[in-house]
Amino acid sequence: MSVSIFDIINNVSPAGWVIVIGSFFTAVFWAVIFWQDIKNRSSKFFLFFSFVVFMWGSASVFFNASIGTPFIYNAVTILYFIAGFVAPTLFFAIDAFSNKESRHPFKKFAIVFGPYLILSLWFFKPGFIVGYERLAGVTDGRIVFGELFAIYIFYSVTLMVLGARNLIKKYQESAGIFRHEMRDFLITFIVTASVALAGTLFSPIFTKNQDYFWIGYIAGALPFLIISGFIFIKYSFLNIKVIATELFITIIVFVLIAELFIASSFTDLLIKTGVTIIIIFSSSFLIGNVRREIQSKEKITRLLLDLDRISQRLKVLDKKKSEFLSIASHHLRDPLTVIKGYSSMLLEGSFGDIPQAVKESVEKIYTSSGHLITMISDFMDISRIESGNMKYVFADVDIKKLVIDLADEMKQNADRAHLAFSVEVEDEAVSGEHFITVGDDGKLRQVFSNLIDNSIKYTPSGKVSVFLKKSTDGKKIIFNVYDTGIGMSEDTIGKIFKKFSRAEGVSKVYTEGTGLGLYVAAEIIKKHEGRIWAESKGEGQGSSFFVELEAKK
Ligand code: ADP
């Protein structure tokens, strides 16, 4: 009876095919992982190990299919010869996983593989390590183990134990995420290696057949490779989506190539080849795209995380700055108020008449301390606004009364600056009976005084006029301060309500400004659900500031 290799292939059971195909794709899985970073030592050794496992699985399937044929004598030798490589390649995979680059890689290779290569010479003498015995009367036979089989087992088991010892050591030494990786890997190794050893090495010895071989293989070797792959992906931060896409496409390509071998005719072969080529090209394009897209997504995620961290940090800094400002401002303002108070009393003659020269100096002290107080108040307001601690007490406010009161004070400032100053309130007959709004009296006073102050400050000569009127429908109160001062460009108008912003060049001439007054004013008006805005025909053409508030019905 002549049996060809094809007859044996035909003999392969469905379970056999599962083993061959499963271990083939497990090797492909590792090839894809390796492909992500071809410089990585561990994935290189794992790929090699997965290839040996594939060969070993195929050899065992071949062995099973050869039972009852003359090939069985060779099949058993091939099987055990290949199986002998499993332990050393596994040892190297684990070693690469748990160790840095070895200083003497070749020496290590020689020490690990050397003994096996010498031992494997005895495979040429059937029966010394392993053999097969046909039994009379039965279609099947049994594996027989020779004198050197004990050395063969000793070699394999020793390497696995050494590998496990390396892993345990590494696990104990490592910390953080690497320790987790080692832990997961160690558990996987111990469980799957025990199953694999029991199934593939010890069960044939005790049962004298290969019936349980597949358990060791399918429940031991393959899960070990697959789970280690996932552990590797997880802890090396490889992208599982890229790997899944590549694996999926590779499987499709292999299936298409396999299809070529079963083409029914030449035309069929041509069509299938064409389809395969198109799919290979388009899928390499697809993989490239997936990679690029994922990379840019990862980059964006990283940037977002960075931004988030930075913004958190900035928030903390900003809060600290506000706290500091608030404390510092309090400490500065109190003594300044005392200075201003006493200089005012001096000027008013509370301590008797003072000579003109002294009066002039005291006046300067008075104005300067006033400026400083405004500035500090602005700083304090900023820190209150930013920390959300600005308190408002809303009640009915008579804007007309407020503006007239204020005008009295402001007139003195305008006089001192040699500016004409006027206040005009629309006749109540036109505007309706009152100018009452619901608001915070002190805060609104602060806004109007700031606007009038600014007009006086930024007007070298000419006049400052204040108007108060109602909108035509009577629903709004409109406050307007108009001056013939330095004016503003459109660009300036666009930014003056922002924090710390002043017109370009203005700080050289008007040194005492901070650029905070209008920001604070805008915040206050916002809380009153009103509007504040500025108008100017341009630089040197004067400015007009408006505030619009809801009139109480
Ligand atoms: P400060 O007056 O302390 O600089 P403000 O917030 O009150 O801060 O004003 C911001 C800027 O707006 C001023 O620096 C100035 O450039 C411009 N500005 C404000 N009021 C006037 C005005 N009446 N005429 C011209 N420019 C003005």
Coordinates of C-alpha atoms and ligand atoms in Angstrom, one line a residue:
M1 CA 0.0 0.0 0.0
S2 CA 1.6 3.3 -1.0
V3 CA 0.5 6.3 1.0
S4 CA 1.3 9.8 -0.2
I5 CA 1.6 12.9 1.8
F6 CA -1.8 14.0 0.3
D7 CA -3.5 11.0 1.7
I8 CA -2.2 12.1 5.1
I9 CA -3.4 15.6 4.6
N10 CA -6.8 14.2 3.7
N11 CA -6.7 12.3 6.9
V12 CA -6.5 15.4 9.0
S13 CA -9.5 15.7 11.3
P14 CA -11.5 18.9 11.8
A15 CA -9.9 19.4 15.2
G16 CA -6.5 19.0 13.4
W17 CA -7.4 21.8 11.0
V18 CA -8.5 24.0 13.9
I19 CA -5.1 23.5 15.5
V20 CA -3.2 24.2 12.3
I21 CA -5.2 27.3 11.2
G22 CA -5.5 28.5 14.8
S23 CA -1.8 28.4 15.5
F24 CA -1.1 29.9 12.1
F25 CA -3.2 32.9 12.8
T26 CA -1.8 33.2 16.3
A27 CA 1.6 33.5 14.7
V28 CA 0.1 36.1 12.3
F29 CA -1.2 37.9 15.4
W30 CA 2.3 38.1 16.8
A31 CA 3.6 39.1 13.4
V32 CA 1.2 42.1 13.4
I33 CA 2.2 43.0 16.9
F34 CA 5.9 42.8 15.9
W35 CA 5.1 44.9 12.9
Q36 CA 4.0 47.8 15.1
D37 CA 7.5 48.2 16.5
I38 CA 10.0 46.0 14.7
K39 CA 12.8 47.1 17.0
N40 CA 11.1 45.5 20.0
R41 CA 13.0 42.5 21.3
S42 CA 10.2 40.8 23.2
S43 CA 7.8 40.8 20.3
K44 CA 10.6 39.5 18.0
F45 CA 11.2 36.5 20.3
F46 CA 7.4 36.0 20.8
L47 CA 7.0 35.9 17.0
F48 CA 9.7 33.3 16.8
F49 CA 8.1 31.3 19.6
S50 CA 4.6 31.5 18.0
F51 CA 6.2 30.2 14.7
V52 CA 7.7 27.3 16.6
V53 CA 4.3 26.6 18.2
F54 CA 2.6 26.7 14.8
M55 CA 5.2 24.1 13.5
W56 CA 4.8 22.0 16.6
G57 CA 0.9 22.1 16.3
S58 CA 1.2 21.1 12.6
A59 CA 3.6 18.3 13.4
S60 CA 1.3 16.9 16.0
V61 CA -1.6 17.1 13.5
F62 CA 0.6 15.4 10.9
F63 CA 1.4 12.7 13.5
N64 CA -2.2 12.0 14.3
A65 CA -3.1 11.8 10.6
S66 CA -0.2 9.5 10.0
I67 CA -1.4 6.9 12.4
G68 CA -1.9 3.6 10.5
T69 CA 0.4 4.7 7.7
P70 CA 4.2 4.0 7.3
F71 CA 4.8 7.7 7.8
I72 CA 4.1 7.3 11.5
Y73 CA 7.8 6.4 12.3
N74 CA 9.0 9.7 10.7
A75 CA 6.0 11.6 12.1
V76 CA 6.8 10.8 15.7
T77 CA 10.5 11.8 15.2
I78 CA 9.5 15.1 13.5
L79 CA 7.0 15.8 16.2
Y80 CA 9.3 15.4 19.1
F81 CA 12.2 17.1 17.3
I82 CA 10.1 20.2 16.7
A83 CA 8.5 20.0 20.2
G84 CA 12.0 20.1 21.6
F85 CA 12.3 23.7 20.4
V86 CA 9.2 24.9 22.3
A87 CA 10.9 25.2 25.7
P88 CA 14.1 27.0 24.6
T89 CA 12.2 29.5 22.3
L90 CA 9.7 30.1 25.1
F91 CA 12.5 30.6 27.5
F92 CA 14.0 33.3 25.2
A93 CA 10.6 34.9 24.8
I94 CA 10.1 35.2 28.5
D95 CA 13.6 36.3 29.0
A96 CA 13.3 39.1 26.5
F97 CA 10.1 40.1 28.1
S98 CA 11.5 40.2 31.6
N99 CA 15.1 41.3 30.9
K100 CA 17.0 44.0 29.3
E101 CA 19.3 43.2 26.3
S102 CA 21.7 40.5 27.2
R103 CA 25.3 41.4 27.1
H104 CA 26.4 38.1 25.6
P105 CA 23.4 37.1 23.4
F106 CA 25.3 34.4 21.4
K107 CA 26.7 32.8 24.5
K108 CA 23.2 32.6 25.9
F109 CA 21.9 31.1 22.6
A110 CA 24.7 28.5 22.7
I111 CA 24.1 27.6 26.3
V112 CA 20.3 27.2 25.8
F113 CA 20.1 25.6 22.3
G114 CA 23.5 23.8 22.4
P115 CA 22.5 20.9 24.6
Y116 CA 19.3 20.3 22.6
L117 CA 21.1 20.3 19.2
I118 CA 23.5 17.7 20.6
L119 CA 20.7 15.7 22.1
S120 CA 18.6 15.9 18.9
L121 CA 21.3 14.0 17.0
W122 CA 19.9 10.8 18.6
F123 CA 16.7 11.4 16.7
F124 CA 18.5 9.8 13.8
K125 CA 18.7 6.7 15.8
P126 CA 15.0 5.9 16.2
G127 CA 14.0 4.6 19.6
F128 CA 16.7 6.4 21.6
I129 CA 14.6 9.4 22.4
V130 CA 11.2 8.4 21.1
G131 CA 9.9 5.7 18.7
Y132 CA 6.7 4.1 17.6
E133 CA 5.6 0.6 17.9
R134 CA 2.9 -1.1 15.8
L135 CA 0.8 -3.4 17.7
A136 CA -0.3 -6.6 16.1
G137 CA -4.0 -7.0 15.8
V138 CA -4.8 -3.4 16.2
T139 CA -4.9 -0.7 13.6
D140 CA -3.2 1.7 16.0
G141 CA 0.2 1.5 17.7
R142 CA 1.8 3.4 20.5
I143 CA 4.6 5.8 21.1
V144 CA 7.6 4.3 22.9
F145 CA 10.0 6.3 24.9
G146 CA 13.7 5.6 24.7
E147 CA 16.5 5.9 27.3
L148 CA 17.3 9.5 26.4
F149 CA 13.7 10.6 26.7
A150 CA 14.3 11.5 30.4
I151 CA 17.0 13.9 29.3
Y152 CA 14.7 15.3 26.7
I153 CA 12.0 16.0 29.3
F154 CA 14.6 17.2 31.8
Y155 CA 15.9 19.7 29.3
S156 CA 12.4 21.1 28.5
V157 CA 11.1 21.2 32.0
T158 CA 14.3 22.8 33.3
L159 CA 14.1 25.6 30.8
M160 CA 10.4 26.3 31.6
V161 CA 11.2 26.3 35.3
L162 CA 14.1 28.7 34.7
G163 CA 11.9 30.9 32.6
A164 CA 9.3 31.0 35.4
R165 CA 12.0 31.8 37.9
N166 CA 13.2 34.7 35.8
L167 CA 9.6 36.0 35.6
I168 CA 9.0 35.7 39.3
K169 CA 12.3 37.5 40.0
K170 CA 11.4 40.2 37.6
Y171 CA 7.9 40.6 39.1
Q172 CA 9.4 41.0 42.6
E173 CA 11.9 43.6 41.4
S174 CA 9.6 45.7 39.3
A175 CA 7.3 48.4 40.3
G176 CA 4.3 50.4 39.0
I177 CA 2.8 49.5 35.7
F178 CA 5.6 47.2 34.9
R179 CA 4.8 45.1 38.0
H180 CA 1.2 44.8 36.8
E181 CA 2.4 43.7 33.4
M182 CA 4.7 41.0 35.0
R183 CA 1.9 39.9 37.3
D184 CA -0.6 39.4 34.5
F185 CA 2.1 37.7 32.4
L186 CA 3.2 35.4 35.3
I187 CA -0.4 34.3 36.0
T188 CA -1.0 33.5 32.3
F189 CA 2.3 31.7 32.1
I190 CA 1.8 29.5 35.2
V191 CA -1.8 28.5 34.3
T192 CA -1.2 27.8 30.6
A193 CA 2.2 26.2 31.0
S194 CA 0.8 23.7 33.6
V195 CA -2.1 22.8 31.2
A196 CA 0.4 22.5 28.2
L197 CA 2.8 20.4 30.1
A198 CA 0.1 18.1 31.4
G199 CA -1.5 17.7 28.0
T200 CA 1.4 17.4 25.7
L201 CA 4.3 16.0 27.8
F202 CA 2.8 14.0 30.6
S203 CA -0.4 12.7 29.1
P204 CA 1.4 10.7 26.3
I205 CA 3.6 9.1 28.9
F206 CA 0.8 8.0 31.1
T207 CA -1.9 7.2 28.5
K208 CA 0.7 6.0 25.9
N209 CA -1.2 7.8 23.2
Q210 CA -1.8 11.2 21.8
D211 CA -5.5 11.5 22.7
Y212 CA -5.1 14.5 25.0
F213 CA -2.4 16.2 23.2
W214 CA -4.8 18.7 21.7
I215 CA -6.0 19.8 25.1
G216 CA -2.5 20.9 26.1
Y217 CA -2.2 22.6 22.8
I218 CA -5.5 24.4 22.5
A219 CA -5.9 25.1 26.2
G220 CA -2.2 25.8 26.9
A221 CA 0.0 27.0 24.1
L222 CA -2.4 29.0 22.0
P223 CA -4.1 30.8 25.0
F224 CA -0.7 31.6 26.3
L225 CA 0.3 33.2 23.1
I226 CA -3.0 35.1 22.6
I227 CA -3.3 36.4 26.2
S228 CA 0.4 37.4 26.2
G229 CA -0.3 39.3 23.0
F230 CA -3.0 41.3 24.6
I231 CA -0.9 41.9 27.7
F232 CA 1.9 43.1 25.5
I233 CA -0.5 45.4 23.5
K234 CA -1.9 46.8 26.7
Y235 CA 1.3 47.6 28.5
S236 CA 3.3 48.7 25.4
F237 CA 0.5 51.1 24.7
L238 CA 0.0 49.7 21.2
N239 CA -3.2 50.5 19.5
I240 CA -5.6 47.6 19.5
K241 CA -7.7 49.1 16.7
V242 CA -4.7 49.2 14.3
I243 CA -3.7 45.7 15.3
A244 CA -7.3 44.4 14.8
T245 CA -7.6 46.1 11.4
E246 CA -4.2 44.7 10.3
L247 CA -5.0 41.2 11.6
F248 CA -8.4 41.2 10.0
I249 CA -7.0 42.3 6.6
T250 CA -4.1 39.8 6.8
I251 CA -6.6 37.0 7.5
I252 CA -8.7 38.1 4.5
V253 CA -5.6 38.1 2.3
F254 CA -4.6 34.6 3.4
V255 CA -8.1 33.3 2.8
L256 CA -8.0 34.9 -0.7
I257 CA -4.6 33.3 -1.4
A258 CA -5.8 29.9 -0.2
E259 CA -8.7 30.4 -2.6
L260 CA -6.2 30.6 -5.5
F261 CA -5.2 26.9 -4.8
I262 CA -8.7 25.7 -5.3
A263 CA -9.5 27.6 -8.4
S264 CA -11.6 25.5 -10.7
S265 CA -10.4 26.9 -14.0
F266 CA -7.8 29.2 -15.5
T267 CA -10.3 32.0 -15.8
D268 CA -11.3 31.5 -12.2
L269 CA -7.7 31.6 -11.2
L270 CA -7.2 34.9 -13.2
I271 CA -10.2 36.6 -11.6
K272 CA -9.2 35.4 -8.1
T273 CA -5.7 36.6 -8.6
G274 CA -6.9 40.0 -9.8
V275 CA -9.3 40.3 -6.8
T276 CA -6.5 39.3 -4.4
I277 CA -4.1 41.9 -5.9
I278 CA -6.7 44.7 -5.7
I279 CA -7.5 43.8 -2.1
I280 CA -3.9 43.7 -1.1
F281 CA -3.3 47.2 -2.6
S282 CA -6.4 48.7 -1.2
S283 CA -5.9 47.2 2.2
S284 CA -2.4 48.5 2.5
F285 CA -3.9 51.9 1.8
L286 CA -6.6 51.3 4.3
I287 CA -4.1 50.3 7.0
G288 CA -2.1 53.4 6.3
N289 CA -5.2 55.5 6.8
V290 CA -6.3 53.8 10.0
R291 CA -2.8 54.3 11.4
R292 CA -2.6 57.9 10.5
E293 CA -6.1 58.7 11.8
I294 CA -5.4 56.9 15.1
Q295 CA -2.1 58.6 15.4
S296 CA -3.6 62.0 14.9
K297 CA -6.4 61.2 17.3
E298 CA -3.9 60.1 19.9
K299 CA -2.0 63.3 19.4
I300 CA -5.1 65.4 19.8
T301 CA -6.1 63.4 23.0
R302 CA -2.6 64.0 24.4
L303 CA -2.8 67.7 23.6
L304 CA -6.2 68.0 25.1
L305 CA -4.9 66.3 28.3
D306 CA -2.0 68.7 28.4
L307 CA -4.3 71.6 27.9
D308 CA -6.5 70.4 30.6
R309 CA -3.6 70.1 33.0
I310 CA -2.3 73.5 32.0
S311 CA -5.7 75.1 32.4
Q312 CA -6.1 73.5 35.9
R313 CA -2.8 74.8 36.9
L314 CA -3.6 78.3 35.5
K315 CA -6.8 78.3 37.5
V316 CA -5.0 77.5 40.7
L317 CA -2.4 80.2 39.9
D318 CA -5.1 82.7 39.0
K319 CA -6.9 82.0 42.3
K320 CA -3.7 82.5 44.2
K321 CA -3.0 85.7 42.4
S322 CA -6.5 87.0 43.2
E323 CA -6.1 86.0 46.9
F324 CA -2.8 87.8 47.0
L325 CA -4.2 90.9 45.3
S326 CA -7.1 91.0 47.7
I327 CA -4.9 90.8 50.8
A328 CA -2.2 93.2 49.5
S329 CA -4.9 95.6 48.4
H330 CA -6.6 95.7 51.8
H331 CA -3.3 96.4 53.5
L332 CA -2.5 99.2 51.1
R333 CA -5.9 100.8 50.9
D334 CA -6.5 101.4 54.6
P335 CA -3.4 103.6 55.3
L336 CA -4.1 105.4 52.0
T337 CA -7.6 106.3 53.1
V338 CA -6.1 107.7 56.3
I339 CA -3.7 109.8 54.2
K340 CA -6.5 111.0 51.9
G341 CA -8.7 111.8 54.9
Y342 CA -6.2 113.9 56.7
S343 CA -5.1 115.8 53.6
S344 CA -8.7 116.5 52.9
M345 CA -9.2 117.8 56.4
L346 CA -6.0 119.9 56.0
L347 CA -7.4 121.4 52.8
E348 CA -10.8 122.1 54.3
G349 CA -9.0 124.0 57.1
S350 CA -10.0 121.7 59.9
F351 CA -6.6 122.3 61.5
G352 CA -6.6 126.0 60.8
D353 CA -5.3 128.0 57.9
I354 CA -2.3 126.7 56.1
P355 CA 0.0 128.6 53.8
Q356 CA -0.7 128.5 50.1
A357 CA 2.6 126.6 49.2
V358 CA 1.8 123.9 51.7
K359 CA -1.8 123.8 50.4
E360 CA -0.6 123.1 46.9
S361 CA 1.5 120.2 48.1
V362 CA -1.3 118.8 50.3
E363 CA -3.6 119.0 47.2
K364 CA -1.1 116.9 45.3
I365 CA -1.0 114.4 48.2
Y366 CA -4.8 114.4 48.2
T367 CA -5.1 113.7 44.4
S368 CA -2.4 111.1 44.3
S369 CA -3.7 109.2 47.2
G370 CA -7.1 109.4 45.5
H371 CA -5.7 107.8 42.4
L372 CA -4.0 105.1 44.4
I373 CA -7.2 104.3 46.2
T374 CA -9.1 104.0 42.9
M375 CA -6.5 101.8 41.5
I376 CA -6.4 99.6 44.6
S377 CA -10.2 99.4 44.6
D378 CA -10.1 98.3 41.0
F379 CA -7.6 95.5 41.9
M380 CA -9.9 94.5 44.8
D381 CA -12.9 94.4 42.5
I382 CA -11.0 92.3 40.0
S383 CA -10.2 89.7 42.6
R384 CA -13.8 89.8 43.9
I385 CA -15.1 89.4 40.3
E386 CA -12.8 86.5 39.6
S387 CA -13.4 84.7 42.8
G388 CA -17.2 85.2 42.4
N389 CA -17.3 87.2 45.6
M390 CA -18.5 90.5 44.3
K391 CA -21.6 91.2 46.4
Y392 CA -24.6 93.2 45.0
V393 CA -27.4 94.7 47.0
F394 CA -30.2 95.4 44.6
A395 CA -32.8 98.0 45.4
D396 CA -34.6 100.9 43.7
V397 CA -32.0 103.4 42.6
D398 CA -32.8 106.9 41.5
I399 CA -30.3 107.4 38.7
K400 CA -31.2 111.1 38.3
K401 CA -30.4 111.8 41.9
L402 CA -27.3 109.7 41.7
V403 CA -25.9 111.5 38.6
I404 CA -26.7 115.0 40.0
D405 CA -24.9 114.1 43.3
L406 CA -22.0 112.8 41.4
A407 CA -21.8 115.8 39.1
D408 CA -21.2 118.1 42.1
E409 CA -18.1 116.1 43.1
M410 CA -16.9 115.7 39.5
K411 CA -17.3 119.4 38.8
Q412 CA -14.4 120.1 41.2
N413 CA -12.2 117.7 39.4
A414 CA -13.1 119.2 36.0
D415 CA -12.4 122.7 37.4
R416 CA -9.1 121.6 38.6
A417 CA -8.4 120.3 35.1
H418 CA -9.6 123.5 33.6
L419 CA -12.4 121.8 31.7
A420 CA -16.0 123.0 31.1
F421 CA -18.4 120.6 32.7
S422 CA -22.2 120.3 32.3
V423 CA -24.9 117.9 33.3
E424 CA -28.1 117.7 31.4
V425 CA -31.1 115.6 32.4
E426 CA -34.0 115.2 30.0
D427 CA -37.1 117.0 31.1
E428 CA -39.3 114.7 33.1
A429 CA -42.2 115.9 31.0
V430 CA -40.5 114.2 28.0
S431 CA -38.9 111.3 29.8
G432 CA -41.8 110.3 32.0
E433 CA -42.0 110.7 35.7
H434 CA -38.8 109.1 37.0
F435 CA -35.3 107.6 36.4
I436 CA -35.6 104.7 38.7
T437 CA -33.9 101.3 38.0
V438 CA -33.4 98.3 40.2
G439 CA -29.7 98.1 41.0
D440 CA -26.8 98.4 43.4
D441 CA -26.5 102.1 44.2
G442 CA -22.8 102.0 45.2
K443 CA -21.8 100.0 42.2
L444 CA -23.7 102.1 39.7
R445 CA -22.2 105.2 41.3
Q446 CA -18.8 103.6 40.8
V447 CA -19.5 103.0 37.1
F448 CA -20.7 106.5 36.4
S449 CA -17.9 108.2 38.4
N450 CA -15.4 106.0 36.6
L451 CA -16.7 107.1 33.2
I452 CA -16.8 110.8 34.1
D453 CA -13.4 110.5 35.7
N454 CA -12.0 109.0 32.5
S455 CA -13.5 111.7 30.4
I456 CA -11.8 114.3 32.6
K457 CA -8.6 112.4 32.6
Y458 CA -8.4 111.9 28.9
T459 CA -9.5 115.4 27.9
P460 CA -6.5 117.8 27.8
S461 CA -8.8 120.8 27.0
G462 CA -12.4 121.5 26.1
K463 CA -15.4 120.1 27.8
V464 CA -17.0 117.1 29.5
S465 CA -20.8 116.8 29.3
V466 CA -23.1 114.3 31.0
F467 CA -26.6 113.5 29.6
L468 CA -29.3 111.5 31.2
K469 CA -32.4 110.5 29.2
K470 CA -34.8 107.8 28.4
S471 CA -35.2 105.7 25.3
T472 CA -38.1 106.7 23.1
D473 CA -40.2 103.9 24.3
G474 CA -39.5 104.9 27.9
K475 CA -38.2 101.5 28.9
K476 CA -34.5 102.3 29.2
I477 CA -32.5 104.9 31.1
I478 CA -29.5 106.1 29.0
F479 CA -26.5 107.7 30.7
N480 CA -24.0 109.3 28.4
V481 CA -20.8 111.1 29.1
Y482 CA -19.3 113.0 26.2
D483 CA -15.9 114.7 26.0
T484 CA -13.7 116.6 23.5
G485 CA -10.6 114.6 24.5
I486 CA -8.1 112.3 22.9
G487 CA -10.7 110.1 21.3
M488 CA -10.2 106.5 20.3
S489 CA -9.5 104.5 17.2
E490 CA -12.0 101.7 16.3
D491 CA -9.4 99.2 17.3
T492 CA -9.1 100.8 20.8
I493 CA -12.9 100.8 21.2
G494 CA -12.9 97.1 20.5
K495 CA -10.6 96.2 23.4
I496 CA -11.0 98.8 26.3
F497 CA -13.6 96.8 28.1
K498 CA -11.1 94.0 28.5
K499 CA -9.0 93.4 31.6
F500 CA -5.7 95.5 31.7
S501 CA -6.3 97.0 28.3
R502 CA -5.5 100.6 27.5
A503 CA -5.2 102.4 24.2
E504 CA -1.8 102.1 22.5
G505 CA 0.6 104.8 23.7
V506 CA -1.8 106.1 26.3
S507 CA 0.3 104.9 29.3
K508 CA 3.2 107.2 28.3
V509 CA 1.1 110.3 28.8
Y510 CA -1.5 109.1 31.4
T511 CA 0.7 107.1 33.7
E512 CA -1.7 106.6 36.5
G513 CA -4.2 104.3 34.6
T514 CA -4.4 100.5 35.1
G515 CA -6.8 99.5 32.3
L516 CA -9.1 97.9 34.8
G517 CA -11.8 100.6 35.4
L518 CA -13.9 99.8 32.3
Y519 CA -13.5 96.1 32.7
V520 CA -15.0 96.4 36.2
A521 CA -17.7 98.8 34.9
A522 CA -18.6 96.3 32.2
E523 CA -18.9 93.5 34.7
I524 CA -21.1 95.6 37.0
I525 CA -23.4 96.6 34.1
K526 CA -23.6 93.0 33.0
K527 CA -24.9 92.0 36.4
H528 CA -27.5 94.7 36.0
E529 CA -28.5 93.2 32.7
G530 CA -27.7 96.6 31.0
R531 CA -25.4 97.6 28.2
I532 CA -22.2 99.7 28.2
W533 CA -20.4 100.9 25.1
A534 CA -18.2 103.6 23.7
E535 CA -18.2 105.7 20.6
S536 CA -15.6 107.9 19.0
K537 CA -15.1 109.4 15.6
G538 CA -11.4 108.6 16.0
E539 CA -8.2 109.7 17.7
G540 CA -8.3 113.4 18.7
Q541 CA -12.0 113.6 18.1
G542 CA -13.4 113.1 21.5
S543 CA -15.3 110.1 23.0
S544 CA -18.7 109.3 24.2
F545 CA -19.5 106.5 26.7
F546 CA -23.0 105.1 27.2
V547 CA -24.7 103.0 29.8
E548 CA -28.2 101.7 29.3
L549 CA -30.3 100.3 32.2
E550 CA -33.8 99.0 32.5
A551 CA -36.2 101.6 33.8
K552 CA -38.4 100.4 36.6
K553 CA -42.0 100.2 35.4
Ligands
ADP1 P1 -7.5 103.3 32.8 O1 -8.2 104.6 32.6 O2 -7.1 103.1 34.2 O3 -6.4 103.1 31.8 P2 -10.0 102.2 32.0 O4 -10.4 100.7 32.0 O5 -10.9 103.1 32.7 O6 -8.5 102.2 32.6 O7 -9.9 102.6 30.5 C1 -9.2 101.8 29.6 C2 -8.7 102.6 28.4 O8 -9.7 103.2 27.7 C3 -7.9 103.8 28.8 O9 -6.6 103.5 29.1 C4 -8.0 104.7 27.6 O10 -7.0 104.2 26.6 C5 -9.3 104.4 27.1 N1 -10.3 105.4 27.5 C6 -11.2 105.3 28.5 N2 -12.0 106.4 28.6 C7 -11.6 107.2 27.6 C8 -12.0 108.5 27.2 N3 -12.9 109.2 27.8 N4 -11.3 109.0 26.1 C9 -10.3 108.3 25.5 N5 -9.9 107.1 25.8 C10 -10.5 106.6 26.9

